[in-house]
Amino acid sequence: MGLEMEAMAASIGVSVPVLRFLLCFAATIPTGLLWRAVPGATGRHLYAGLTGAALSYLSFGATSNLLFVAPMALGYLAMLLFRRHAGLITFLGAFGFLIACHVYYMSGDAWKEGGIDATGALMVLTLKVISCAINYSDGILKEEGLREAQKKYRLTKLPSLIEYFGYCLCCGSHFAGPVYEMKDYLDWTERKGIWASSTPSPLLPTLRAIVQAGICMGLYLYLSPKFPLSRFSEPLYYEWGFWHRLFYQYMSGFTARWKYYFIWSISEAAIIISGLGFTGWSESSPPKAKWDRAKNVDVLGVELAGSAVQLPLVWNIQVSTWLRYYVYERLIQKGKKPGFLQLLGTQTVSAIWHGLYPGYIIFFVQSALMINGSRVIYRWQQAVRNSVLRSILAFLNFAYTLLVLNYSCIGFQVLSFKETLASYQSVYYVGTIVPIVCLLLGNVIKPARKPKAQKAE
């Protein structure tokens, strides 16, 4: 069996641990399908938790489940003993434990070299236990003054241990997400809310996600040998001209994204086929089933983004939603508008969640600059009336997003401070300078505000 695994791993260019993970990850699809046949809510909770733990054991080994117990136990004890502050306690404790695991296992280096460990799954689990604890704390607050997301997801009752166990490890969905809410999980398991009546067949959307995963993996396997990450540290890269280096940065980022598209397409198929991904019906005629809870990426939305502001809505969608609900919106003071500091704080949390590597931190600071620079161009675009000029500004925003995104994401890939700065310097920091120039110009060239309609006396 060991020799067969080695031969199979070598044939697709991955290590044996990565192949084992991929096989267990693919197994989440039939696991989700079988969930539908389990009788009773308690049985479904137990099935969800036990299959998730079993897949973790087969993929990462026995120590993975021991790692997962720590944040799960912390979150539940905080809810049980310190309800008012359970969200804050779990946020700090679970994030602290995740950071310690990132440092101990050096997970970024392992991923960069083609390895795998349980910290990726721990990242998803961390978000789930934090949101559950925060929503339970929100459950004692009065509805007046709460945001819509707080009203929708707050928990007035403490989930049972079996419910919590099933939610945290549900059918292996902690491997790569998507992140979802405890309230949605409970309604799905107990056949309440939109799941109270019969739900549409998940067959076609599941097949679409599987086909998409196959295409994404094929493109990644084709492109990755042509645009290896190691090229950034080779003398050949620095012998090229500016435009050649800039093109290679674009292709490096473009190539790397197909790996993530593959992973998220598999997780989308698993969540759809289980039924959890169902989010209701569209308002079109005839109405169509929506599976938005399963969706973590819009491939064309990323590659053809007309503005950097759109990227959080189409890339790692459920994590972006989590960051908006549990970080960004909670940093906004009542009566005040959000600004750059709230965005920077959110991006910093996202960077720390990924790991304490300089490349991650630089990337997410760059992202904050990129988004704010794109907002400036968009404001100019909306202010002009000339359709030709508006089209030119729209194209500039598209080109700006393409340039700065692929420049910035080199840091996310190479991780080290030295390599990140070297790659940025090789193109004269163009992806940093352009957003800063846009922000400075935005303070000088301010579009005229539309006059407010006068109130009738």
Coordinates of N, CA and C in Angstrom, one line a residue, residues 24 26-36 47-48 51-52 55 170-172 270 273-274:
C24 N -8.7 12.0 1.5 CA -9.6 12.2 2.6 C -10.5 13.4 2.4
A26 N -11.4 14.6 -0.7 CA -12.4 14.1 -1.7 C -13.5 13.3 -1.0
A27 N -13.1 12.5 0.0 CA -14.1 11.7 0.7 C -15.2 12.5 1.5
T28 N -14.9 13.8 1.6 CA -16.0 14.6 2.3 C -17.2 14.7 1.4
I29 N -17.1 14.4 0.1 CA -18.3 14.5 -0.8 C -19.2 13.3 -0.5
P30 N -18.8 12.0 -0.6 CA -19.7 10.9 -0.2 C -20.1 11.0 1.2
T31 N -19.2 11.5 2.1 CA -19.6 11.6 3.5 C -20.8 12.6 3.7
G32 N -20.7 13.7 3.0 CA -21.9 14.6 3.0 C -23.1 14.0 2.4
L33 N -23.0 13.2 1.4 CA -24.1 12.6 0.8 C -24.8 11.6 1.8
L34 N -24.0 10.8 2.4 CA -24.5 9.8 3.4 C -25.2 10.5 4.6
W35 N -24.8 11.7 4.9 CA -25.4 12.4 6.1 C -26.9 12.5 5.9
R36 N -27.3 12.6 4.6 CA -28.7 12.8 4.3 C -29.6 11.6 4.7
Y47 N -23.0 11.7 13.7 CA -22.4 11.3 12.4 C -21.5 12.4 11.9
A48 N -22.0 13.7 12.0 CA -21.2 14.8 11.5 C -19.9 14.9 12.2
T51 N -17.5 11.5 11.8 CA -16.9 11.4 10.4 C -15.8 12.4 10.3
G52 N -16.1 13.6 10.8 CA -15.1 14.7 10.7 C -13.8 14.3 11.5
L55 N -12.0 11.4 9.5 CA -11.2 11.9 8.3 C -10.0 12.7 8.8
C170 N -18.0 19.0 11.4 CA -19.1 18.5 10.5 C -18.6 17.9 9.2
C171 N -18.6 16.5 9.1 CA -18.3 15.8 7.9 C -17.0 16.2 7.2
G172 N -16.1 16.7 8.0 CA -14.8 17.1 7.4 C -14.8 18.5 6.8
A270 N -18.9 19.2 -1.6 CA -19.3 18.5 -0.4 C -20.4 19.1 0.4
I273 N -23.8 18.8 -1.7 CA -24.5 17.5 -1.7 C -25.1 17.1 -0.4
S274 N -24.5 17.7 0.7 CA -25.1 17.4 2.0 C -26.4 18.2 2.2

